[in-house]
Amino acid sequence: FRVPALFVAPPAVLSLYASGRTTGVVLDVGEGVTHCIPVYEGYALPHSIVRSDLGGIDVTKRLQLLLRKSGLAFSTTAEVDFVSRMKEEVCYVSNVPTNEESDYDMGGNASSATTGGGASNAAAAKAQYQLPDGQVVTIANERHRASEVLFQPSLIGSEERPIHDVLMTSINQSDMDLRSTLFSNIVLAGGSTLLPGLGDRLLYEVRQRAPERTRIRISAPPERRDSAWVGGSILASLATFKNMWVGRNEYEEYGSSILHRGSL
């Protein structure tokens, strides 16, 4: 593209910069894939990067299936977009899955049992959503059952790692001296982490698996859908950034391998 200079940086490192940190672990849950990248002093640790082919598209497909079971069929491409928008507006993640799942019987009907941390009762868990044609549909337990696939991929027959397992595996593959620092600097990134309650549920799952008395802190910046772009803007505004990029002459002399020189 005849650009005069170029610099390549991992999105996770940029997301960490956007949160004001240079050390931490970034859990990036996107539309089709989940990555977990530990970063130390601005440099990603390649041996500890963990990936899972699980993301927002799986939540959308699960919601589409649950709606079809309740009598609402969405099959065309445009209708799937409606389901995705519905997911973003009304779905949430339950704090403790067993408690909220028990609010509904096998037929999908609400019972009178109270929940432990989510809605105060089954009726409060219902939400209405207006389709583009004006039809108003009521969504009940589908709201949290769809997003549950991020923590229980087996619900859709997937053998991929759940997102909390991705995070724990990544931290445990890092150096032992760094683990306590990583546990206290967990940063969420990606649009799929915007589901309400995801941070609380992730904290619950990590606490069950982390060593006792471990200080766990999860940061969920409000702009995390675009945090990589925000971090890139911060990096490019630094006075020292001019020393980091690769010029056209260097690229033509050394080839693409020079892009890894001084990379984050």
PDB file of C-alpha atoms in Angstrom:
ATOM      1  CA  PHE A   1       0.000   0.000   0.000  1.00  0.00           C
ATOM      2  CA  ARG A   2       3.102   2.236  -0.246  1.00  0.00           C
ATOM      3  CA  VAL A   3       2.980   3.292   3.396  1.00  0.00           C
ATOM      4  CA  PRO A   4       6.225   4.963   4.580  1.00  0.00           C
ATOM      5  CA  ALA A   5       6.461   2.984   7.842  1.00  0.00           C
ATOM      6  CA  LEU A   6       4.710   0.120   9.647  1.00  0.00           C
ATOM      7  CA  PHE A   7       4.452  -1.329  13.122  1.00  0.00           C
ATOM      8  CA  VAL A   8       2.615  -4.537  14.067  1.00  0.00           C
ATOM      9  CA  ALA A   9       1.333  -5.112  17.620  1.00  0.00           C
ATOM     10  CA  PRO A  10      -0.823  -7.879  19.163  1.00  0.00           C
ATOM     11  CA  PRO A  11      -4.373  -6.678  19.949  1.00  0.00           C
ATOM     12  CA  ALA A  12      -4.110  -8.051  23.505  1.00  0.00           C
ATOM     13  CA  VAL A  13      -1.111  -5.861  24.319  1.00  0.00           C
ATOM     14  CA  LEU A  14      -2.937  -2.832  22.952  1.00  0.00           C
ATOM     15  CA  SER A  15      -6.018  -3.711  25.024  1.00  0.00           C
ATOM     16  CA  LEU A  16      -3.794  -3.801  28.099  1.00  0.00           C
ATOM     17  CA  TYR A  17      -2.357  -0.389  27.236  1.00  0.00           C
ATOM     18  CA  ALA A  18      -5.912   0.946  26.937  1.00  0.00           C
ATOM     19  CA  SER A  19      -6.563  -0.128  30.539  1.00  0.00           C
ATOM     20  CA  GLY A  20      -3.458   1.721  31.751  1.00  0.00           C
ATOM     21  CA  ARG A  21      -1.373  -1.391  32.418  1.00  0.00           C
ATOM     22  CA  THR A  22       1.782  -2.941  30.976  1.00  0.00           C
ATOM     23  CA  THR A  23       1.548  -6.231  32.915  1.00  0.00           C
ATOM     24  CA  GLY A  24      -1.516  -8.451  33.115  1.00  0.00           C
ATOM     25  CA  VAL A  25      -3.480 -11.132  31.319  1.00  0.00           C
ATOM     26  CA  VAL A  26      -6.004 -10.256  28.618  1.00  0.00           C
ATOM     27  CA  LEU A  27      -9.031 -12.476  28.004  1.00  0.00           C
ATOM     28  CA  ASP A  28     -10.300 -11.511  24.552  1.00  0.00           C
ATOM     29  CA  VAL A  29     -13.671 -13.078  23.711  1.00  0.00           C
ATOM     30  CA  GLY A  30     -14.580 -12.180  20.149  1.00  0.00           C
ATOM     31  CA  GLU A  31     -17.245 -13.265  17.676  1.00  0.00           C
ATOM     32  CA  GLY A  32     -15.643 -16.545  16.657  1.00  0.00           C
ATOM     33  CA  VAL A  33     -12.624 -17.163  18.875  1.00  0.00           C
ATOM     34  CA  THR A  34     -11.339 -16.623  22.418  1.00  0.00           C
ATOM     35  CA  HIS A  35      -7.720 -15.782  23.168  1.00  0.00           C
ATOM     36  CA  CYS A  36      -5.920 -15.405  26.472  1.00  0.00           C
ATOM     37  CA  ILE A  37      -2.573 -13.627  26.347  1.00  0.00           C
ATOM     38  CA  PRO A  38      -0.384 -12.922  29.398  1.00  0.00           C
ATOM     39  CA  VAL A  39       1.700  -9.760  29.037  1.00  0.00           C
ATOM     40  CA  TYR A  40       4.734  -8.784  31.121  1.00  0.00           C
ATOM     41  CA  GLU A  41       6.132  -5.255  30.933  1.00  0.00           C
ATOM     42  CA  GLY A  42       4.501  -4.714  27.553  1.00  0.00           C
ATOM     43  CA  TYR A  43       5.691  -7.978  25.985  1.00  0.00           C
ATOM     44  CA  ALA A  44       3.366 -10.911  25.278  1.00  0.00           C
ATOM     45  CA  LEU A  45       4.455 -14.330  26.586  1.00  0.00           C
ATOM     46  CA  PRO A  46       4.079 -16.668  23.553  1.00  0.00           C
ATOM     47  CA  HIS A  47       4.421 -19.919  25.525  1.00  0.00           C
ATOM     48  CA  SER A  48       1.377 -19.041  27.648  1.00  0.00           C
ATOM     49  CA  ILE A  49      -1.049 -17.991  24.923  1.00  0.00           C
ATOM     50  CA  VAL A  50      -4.180 -20.181  24.871  1.00  0.00           C
ATOM     51  CA  ARG A  51      -6.901 -20.210  22.194  1.00  0.00           C
ATOM     52  CA  SER A  52     -10.408 -21.641  22.055  1.00  0.00           C
ATOM     53  CA  ASP A  53     -12.724 -21.597  19.044  1.00  0.00           C
ATOM     54  CA  LEU A  54     -15.604 -20.352  21.148  1.00  0.00           C
ATOM     55  CA  GLY A  55     -17.200 -16.941  20.898  1.00  0.00           C
ATOM     56  CA  GLY A  56     -20.243 -14.779  20.385  1.00  0.00           C
ATOM     57  CA  ILE A  57     -21.392 -16.648  17.284  1.00  0.00           C
ATOM     58  CA  ASP A  58     -21.912 -19.750  19.438  1.00  0.00           C
ATOM     59  CA  VAL A  59     -24.140 -17.768  21.814  1.00  0.00           C
ATOM     60  CA  THR A  60     -26.138 -16.518  18.819  1.00  0.00           C
ATOM     61  CA  LYS A  61     -26.593 -20.035  17.420  1.00  0.00           C
ATOM     62  CA  ARG A  62     -27.614 -21.351  20.833  1.00  0.00           C
ATOM     63  CA  LEU A  63     -30.171 -18.556  21.234  1.00  0.00           C
ATOM     64  CA  GLN A  64     -31.476 -19.273  17.741  1.00  0.00           C
ATOM     65  CA  LEU A  65     -31.959 -22.941  18.661  1.00  0.00           C
ATOM     66  CA  LEU A  66     -33.698 -22.144  21.961  1.00  0.00           C
ATOM     67  CA  LEU A  67     -36.050 -19.693  20.251  1.00  0.00           C
ATOM     68  CA  ARG A  68     -36.900 -22.294  17.624  1.00  0.00           C
ATOM     69  CA  LYS A  69     -37.794 -24.763  20.366  1.00  0.00           C
ATOM     70  CA  SER A  70     -40.142 -22.173  21.849  1.00  0.00           C
ATOM     71  CA  GLY A  71     -41.861 -21.649  18.490  1.00  0.00           C
ATOM     72  CA  LEU A  72     -39.898 -18.719  17.027  1.00  0.00           C
ATOM     73  CA  ALA A  73     -38.049 -19.690  13.869  1.00  0.00           C
ATOM     74  CA  PHE A  74     -35.251 -17.440  12.598  1.00  0.00           C
ATOM     75  CA  SER A  75     -33.507 -19.010   9.613  1.00  0.00           C
ATOM     76  CA  THR A  76     -32.590 -16.416   6.980  1.00  0.00           C
ATOM     77  CA  THR A  77     -29.408 -14.352   7.156  1.00  0.00           C
ATOM     78  CA  ALA A  78     -31.360 -11.206   8.027  1.00  0.00           C
ATOM     79  CA  GLU A  79     -33.255 -13.031  10.772  1.00  0.00           C
ATOM     80  CA  VAL A  80     -29.997 -14.336  12.255  1.00  0.00           C
ATOM     81  CA  ASP A  81     -28.879 -10.709  12.475  1.00  0.00           C
ATOM     82  CA  PHE A  82     -32.041 -10.031  14.507  1.00  0.00           C
ATOM     83  CA  VAL A  83     -31.095 -12.875  16.847  1.00  0.00           C
ATOM     84  CA  SER A  84     -27.599 -11.426  17.249  1.00  0.00           C
ATOM     85  CA  ARG A  85     -29.067  -8.034  18.091  1.00  0.00           C
ATOM     86  CA  MET A  86     -31.478  -9.699  20.516  1.00  0.00           C
ATOM     87  CA  LYS A  87     -28.521 -11.408  22.193  1.00  0.00           C
ATOM     88  CA  GLU A  88     -26.752  -8.082  22.672  1.00  0.00           C
ATOM     89  CA  GLU A  89     -29.815  -6.364  24.139  1.00  0.00           C
ATOM     90  CA  VAL A  90     -31.499  -8.921  26.416  1.00  0.00           C
ATOM     91  CA  CYS A  91     -29.128 -11.815  27.154  1.00  0.00           C
ATOM     92  CA  TYR A  92     -27.082 -12.021  30.342  1.00  0.00           C
ATOM     93  CA  VAL A  93     -24.832 -14.472  32.175  1.00  0.00           C
ATOM     94  CA  SER A  94     -26.084 -16.042  35.394  1.00  0.00           C
ATOM     95  CA  ASN A  95     -23.808 -15.871  38.431  1.00  0.00           C
ATOM     96  CA  VAL A  96     -24.341 -19.505  39.401  1.00  0.00           C
ATOM     97  CA  PRO A  97     -25.850 -21.639  36.615  1.00  0.00           C
ATOM     98  CA  THR A  98     -27.435 -24.286  38.824  1.00  0.00           C
ATOM     99  CA  ASN A  99     -29.482 -21.719  40.744  1.00  0.00           C
ATOM    100  CA  GLU A 100     -30.978 -19.995  37.708  1.00  0.00           C
ATOM    101  CA  GLU A 101     -31.455 -23.190  35.709  1.00  0.00           C
ATOM    102  CA  SER A 102     -33.531 -24.572  38.573  1.00  0.00           C
ATOM    103  CA  ASP A 103     -36.052 -21.733  38.135  1.00  0.00           C
ATOM    104  CA  TYR A 104     -37.515 -23.527  35.128  1.00  0.00           C
ATOM    105  CA  ASP A 105     -38.967 -26.959  34.721  1.00  0.00           C
ATOM    106  CA  MET A 106     -38.117 -29.279  31.836  1.00  0.00           C
ATOM    107  CA  GLY A 107     -40.868 -27.767  29.720  1.00  0.00           C
ATOM    108  CA  GLY A 108     -39.345 -24.284  29.912  1.00  0.00           C
ATOM    109  CA  ASN A 109     -42.067 -22.927  32.221  1.00  0.00           C
ATOM    110  CA  ALA A 110     -41.158 -20.568  35.037  1.00  0.00           C
ATOM    111  CA  SER A 111     -41.467 -21.855  38.578  1.00  0.00           C
ATOM    112  CA  SER A 112     -41.809 -19.855  41.779  1.00  0.00           C
ATOM    113  CA  ALA A 113     -38.311 -20.611  43.031  1.00  0.00           C
ATOM    114  CA  THR A 114     -36.032 -17.651  43.697  1.00  0.00           C
ATOM    115  CA  THR A 115     -32.639 -17.229  42.102  1.00  0.00           C
ATOM    116  CA  GLY A 116     -29.305 -16.830  43.823  1.00  0.00           C
ATOM    117  CA  GLY A 117     -27.678 -13.684  42.437  1.00  0.00           C
ATOM    118  CA  GLY A 118     -29.509 -13.080  39.153  1.00  0.00           C
ATOM    119  CA  ALA A 119     -33.134 -11.948  38.875  1.00  0.00           C
ATOM    120  CA  SER A 120     -35.074 -11.961  42.137  1.00  0.00           C
ATOM    121  CA  ASN A 121     -37.658 -14.343  40.687  1.00  0.00           C
ATOM    122  CA  ALA A 122     -38.525 -16.150  37.480  1.00  0.00           C
ATOM    123  CA  ALA A 123     -40.942 -13.470  36.296  1.00  0.00           C
ATOM    124  CA  ALA A 124     -38.308 -10.773  36.653  1.00  0.00           C
ATOM    125  CA  ALA A 125     -36.027 -12.804  34.363  1.00  0.00           C
ATOM    126  CA  LYS A 126     -38.430 -12.363  31.447  1.00  0.00           C
ATOM    127  CA  ALA A 127     -37.856  -9.663  28.857  1.00  0.00           C
ATOM    128  CA  GLN A 128     -39.799  -8.417  25.881  1.00  0.00           C
ATOM    129  CA  TYR A 129     -38.189  -7.730  22.536  1.00  0.00           C
ATOM    130  CA  GLN A 130     -39.805  -6.027  19.573  1.00  0.00           C
ATOM    131  CA  LEU A 131     -38.951  -7.445  16.153  1.00  0.00           C
ATOM    132  CA  PRO A 132     -38.599  -5.150  13.121  1.00  0.00           C
ATOM    133  CA  ASP A 133     -42.097  -6.143  11.917  1.00  0.00           C
ATOM    134  CA  GLY A 134     -43.623  -4.865  15.160  1.00  0.00           C
ATOM    135  CA  GLN A 135     -44.185  -8.288  16.729  1.00  0.00           C
ATOM    136  CA  VAL A 136     -43.287  -8.382  20.429  1.00  0.00           C
ATOM    137  CA  VAL A 137     -41.805 -11.628  21.735  1.00  0.00           C
ATOM    138  CA  THR A 138     -41.215 -12.611  25.353  1.00  0.00           C
ATOM    139  CA  ILE A 139     -37.897 -14.222  26.203  1.00  0.00           C
ATOM    140  CA  ALA A 140     -37.523 -16.023  29.522  1.00  0.00           C
ATOM    141  CA  ASN A 141     -34.868 -18.585  30.414  1.00  0.00           C
ATOM    142  CA  GLU A 142     -33.362 -18.316  26.920  1.00  0.00           C
ATOM    143  CA  ARG A 143     -31.729 -15.093  28.110  1.00  0.00           C
ATOM    144  CA  HIS A 144     -29.157 -16.861  30.245  1.00  0.00           C
ATOM    145  CA  ARG A 145     -29.238 -20.360  28.774  1.00  0.00           C
ATOM    146  CA  ALA A 146     -27.818 -19.044  25.490  1.00  0.00           C
ATOM    147  CA  SER A 147     -24.790 -17.357  27.054  1.00  0.00           C
ATOM    148  CA  GLU A 148     -24.095 -20.419  29.214  1.00  0.00           C
ATOM    149  CA  VAL A 149     -22.241 -22.004  26.271  1.00  0.00           C
ATOM    150  CA  LEU A 150     -19.262 -19.739  27.007  1.00  0.00           C
ATOM    151  CA  PHE A 151     -18.825 -21.607  30.300  1.00  0.00           C
ATOM    152  CA  GLN A 152     -20.265 -24.987  29.242  1.00  0.00           C
ATOM    153  CA  PRO A 153     -19.438 -25.633  25.560  1.00  0.00           C
ATOM    154  CA  SER A 154     -20.707 -29.191  25.965  1.00  0.00           C
ATOM    155  CA  LEU A 155     -24.244 -27.767  25.754  1.00  0.00           C
ATOM    156  CA  ILE A 156     -23.712 -27.411  22.001  1.00  0.00           C
ATOM    157  CA  GLY A 157     -21.623 -30.560  21.653  1.00  0.00           C
ATOM    158  CA  SER A 158     -18.344 -28.655  21.497  1.00  0.00           C
ATOM    159  CA  GLU A 159     -15.099 -29.936  22.965  1.00  0.00           C
ATOM    160  CA  GLU A 160     -13.511 -26.481  23.061  1.00  0.00           C
ATOM    161  CA  ARG A 161     -12.261 -25.060  26.353  1.00  0.00           C
ATOM    162  CA  PRO A 162     -14.696 -22.817  28.269  1.00  0.00           C
ATOM    163  CA  ILE A 163     -13.477 -19.255  28.702  1.00  0.00           C
ATOM    164  CA  HIS A 164     -12.612 -19.627  32.395  1.00  0.00           C
ATOM    165  CA  ASP A 165     -10.541 -22.726  31.568  1.00  0.00           C
ATOM    166  CA  VAL A 166      -8.719 -20.762  28.854  1.00  0.00           C
ATOM    167  CA  LEU A 167      -7.853 -18.108  31.437  1.00  0.00           C
ATOM    168  CA  MET A 168      -6.707 -20.553  34.119  1.00  0.00           C
ATOM    169  CA  THR A 169      -4.617 -22.591  31.667  1.00  0.00           C
ATOM    170  CA  SER A 170      -2.908 -19.465  30.372  1.00  0.00           C
ATOM    171  CA  ILE A 171      -2.014 -18.245  33.865  1.00  0.00           C
ATOM    172  CA  ASN A 172      -0.812 -21.686  34.980  1.00  0.00           C
ATOM    173  CA  GLN A 173       1.461 -21.946  31.938  1.00  0.00           C
ATOM    174  CA  SER A 174       3.150 -18.679  32.923  1.00  0.00           C
ATOM    175  CA  ASP A 175       6.111 -18.441  35.271  1.00  0.00           C
ATOM    176  CA  MET A 176       5.184 -19.142  38.878  1.00  0.00           C
ATOM    177  CA  ASP A 177       6.542 -15.779  40.042  1.00  0.00           C
ATOM    178  CA  LEU A 178       4.137 -13.986  37.692  1.00  0.00           C
ATOM    179  CA  ARG A 179       0.933 -15.828  38.538  1.00  0.00           C
ATOM    180  CA  SER A 180      -0.135 -13.721  41.509  1.00  0.00           C
ATOM    181  CA  THR A 181       0.407 -10.572  39.434  1.00  0.00           C
ATOM    182  CA  LEU A 182      -1.619 -11.985  36.561  1.00  0.00           C
ATOM    183  CA  PHE A 183      -4.481 -13.054  38.837  1.00  0.00           C
ATOM    184  CA  SER A 184      -4.753  -9.481  40.114  1.00  0.00           C
ATOM    185  CA  ASN A 185      -4.590  -7.936  36.629  1.00  0.00           C
ATOM    186  CA  ILE A 186      -7.163  -9.763  34.498  1.00  0.00           C
ATOM    187  CA  VAL A 187      -8.475  -7.528  31.717  1.00  0.00           C
ATOM    188  CA  LEU A 188     -11.531  -8.364  29.605  1.00  0.00           C
ATOM    189  CA  ALA A 189     -11.604  -7.419  25.920  1.00  0.00           C
ATOM    190  CA  GLY A 190     -13.811  -8.160  22.935  1.00  0.00           C
ATOM    191  CA  GLY A 191     -17.470  -7.489  22.225  1.00  0.00           C
ATOM    192  CA  SER A 192     -18.714 -10.789  23.652  1.00  0.00           C
ATOM    193  CA  THR A 193     -17.523  -9.804  27.150  1.00  0.00           C
ATOM    194  CA  LEU A 194     -20.174  -7.057  27.172  1.00  0.00           C
ATOM    195  CA  LEU A 195     -22.838  -9.574  28.240  1.00  0.00           C
ATOM    196  CA  PRO A 196     -24.125  -8.424  31.657  1.00  0.00           C
ATOM    197  CA  GLY A 197     -22.925 -10.634  34.495  1.00  0.00           C
ATOM    198  CA  LEU A 198     -20.011 -12.188  32.593  1.00  0.00           C
ATOM    199  CA  GLY A 199     -17.400 -10.581  34.842  1.00  0.00           C
ATOM    200  CA  ASP A 200     -19.102 -11.778  38.032  1.00  0.00           C
ATOM    201  CA  ARG A 201     -19.493 -15.306  36.692  1.00  0.00           C
ATOM    202  CA  LEU A 202     -15.871 -15.397  35.558  1.00  0.00           C
ATOM    203  CA  LEU A 203     -14.764 -14.281  39.015  1.00  0.00           C
ATOM    204  CA  TYR A 204     -16.855 -17.060  40.564  1.00  0.00           C
ATOM    205  CA  GLU A 205     -15.356 -19.725  38.270  1.00  0.00           C
ATOM    206  CA  VAL A 206     -11.773 -18.515  38.761  1.00  0.00           C
ATOM    207  CA  ARG A 207     -12.179 -18.450  42.538  1.00  0.00           C
ATOM    208  CA  GLN A 208     -13.223 -22.108  42.460  1.00  0.00           C
ATOM    209  CA  ARG A 209      -9.977 -23.049  40.695  1.00  0.00           C
ATOM    210  CA  ALA A 210      -7.380 -20.577  41.941  1.00  0.00           C
ATOM    211  CA  PRO A 211      -5.184 -21.276  44.982  1.00  0.00           C
ATOM    212  CA  GLU A 212      -6.610 -20.208  48.318  1.00  0.00           C
ATOM    213  CA  ARG A 213      -6.109 -16.595  49.408  1.00  0.00           C
ATOM    214  CA  THR A 214      -5.230 -15.553  45.889  1.00  0.00           C
ATOM    215  CA  ARG A 215      -6.114 -11.925  45.176  1.00  0.00           C
ATOM    216  CA  ILE A 216      -8.229 -11.888  42.020  1.00  0.00           C
ATOM    217  CA  ARG A 217      -9.157  -8.689  40.249  1.00  0.00           C
ATOM    218  CA  ILE A 218     -11.010  -8.512  36.940  1.00  0.00           C
ATOM    219  CA  SER A 219     -11.094  -5.252  35.013  1.00  0.00           C
ATOM    220  CA  ALA A 220     -13.892  -4.740  32.485  1.00  0.00           C
ATOM    221  CA  PRO A 221     -13.376  -1.368  30.750  1.00  0.00           C
ATOM    222  CA  PRO A 222     -16.603   0.045  29.273  1.00  0.00           C
ATOM    223  CA  GLU A 223     -14.921   0.562  25.893  1.00  0.00           C
ATOM    224  CA  ARG A 224     -13.609  -3.024  25.711  1.00  0.00           C
ATOM    225  CA  ARG A 225     -15.306  -3.695  22.366  1.00  0.00           C
ATOM    226  CA  ASP A 226     -12.772  -1.320  20.779  1.00  0.00           C
ATOM    227  CA  SER A 227     -10.022  -1.428  23.402  1.00  0.00           C
ATOM    228  CA  ALA A 228      -7.377  -2.620  20.937  1.00  0.00           C
ATOM    229  CA  TRP A 229      -7.981   0.468  18.798  1.00  0.00           C
ATOM    230  CA  VAL A 230      -7.838   2.702  21.868  1.00  0.00           C
ATOM    231  CA  GLY A 231      -4.536   1.111  22.911  1.00  0.00           C
ATOM    232  CA  GLY A 232      -3.165   1.549  19.406  1.00  0.00           C
ATOM    233  CA  SER A 233      -4.011   5.241  19.540  1.00  0.00           C
ATOM    234  CA  ILE A 234      -2.239   5.562  22.901  1.00  0.00           C
ATOM    235  CA  LEU A 235       0.853   3.746  21.595  1.00  0.00           C
ATOM    236  CA  ALA A 236       1.015   5.824  18.417  1.00  0.00           C
ATOM    237  CA  SER A 237       0.822   9.055  20.420  1.00  0.00           C
ATOM    238  CA  LEU A 238       3.980   8.259  22.434  1.00  0.00           C
ATOM    239  CA  ALA A 239       7.094  10.251  21.583  1.00  0.00           C
ATOM    240  CA  THR A 240       9.155   7.037  21.518  1.00  0.00           C
ATOM    241  CA  PHE A 241       6.906   5.377  18.930  1.00  0.00           C
ATOM    242  CA  LYS A 242       9.028   6.727  16.058  1.00  0.00           C
ATOM    243  CA  ASN A 243      11.873   4.478  17.200  1.00  0.00           C
ATOM    244  CA  MET A 244       9.659   1.389  17.012  1.00  0.00           C
ATOM    245  CA  TRP A 245       8.244   1.414  13.509  1.00  0.00           C
ATOM    246  CA  VAL A 246       9.801  -0.246  10.436  1.00  0.00           C
ATOM    247  CA  GLY A 247      10.536   2.040   7.514  1.00  0.00           C
ATOM    248  CA  ARG A 248      10.077   1.173   3.849  1.00  0.00           C
ATOM    249  CA  ASN A 249      13.835   0.969   3.194  1.00  0.00           C
ATOM    250  CA  GLU A 250      14.360  -1.444   6.104  1.00  0.00           C
ATOM    251  CA  TYR A 251      11.473  -3.644   4.949  1.00  0.00           C
ATOM    252  CA  GLU A 252      12.790  -3.816   1.390  1.00  0.00           C
ATOM    253  CA  GLU A 253      16.276  -4.702   2.658  1.00  0.00           C
ATOM    254  CA  TYR A 254      15.427  -7.353   5.280  1.00  0.00           C
ATOM    255  CA  GLY A 255      11.964  -8.573   4.245  1.00  0.00           C
ATOM    256  CA  SER A 256       8.976  -9.410   6.420  1.00  0.00           C
ATOM    257  CA  SER A 257      11.086 -10.931   9.211  1.00  0.00           C
ATOM    258  CA  ILE A 258      12.055  -7.448  10.378  1.00  0.00           C
ATOM    259  CA  LEU A 259       8.464  -6.850  11.501  1.00  0.00           C
ATOM    260  CA  HIS A 260       9.231  -9.054  14.517  1.00  0.00           C
ATOM    261  CA  ARG A 261      12.114  -6.826  15.577  1.00  0.00           C
ATOM    262  CA  GLY A 262      11.084  -4.993  18.704  1.00  0.00           C
ATOM    263  CA  SER A 263       7.522  -6.299  18.426  1.00  0.00           C
ATOM    264  CA  LEU A 264       5.372  -6.239  21.555  1.00  0.00           C
TER     265      LEU A 264
END
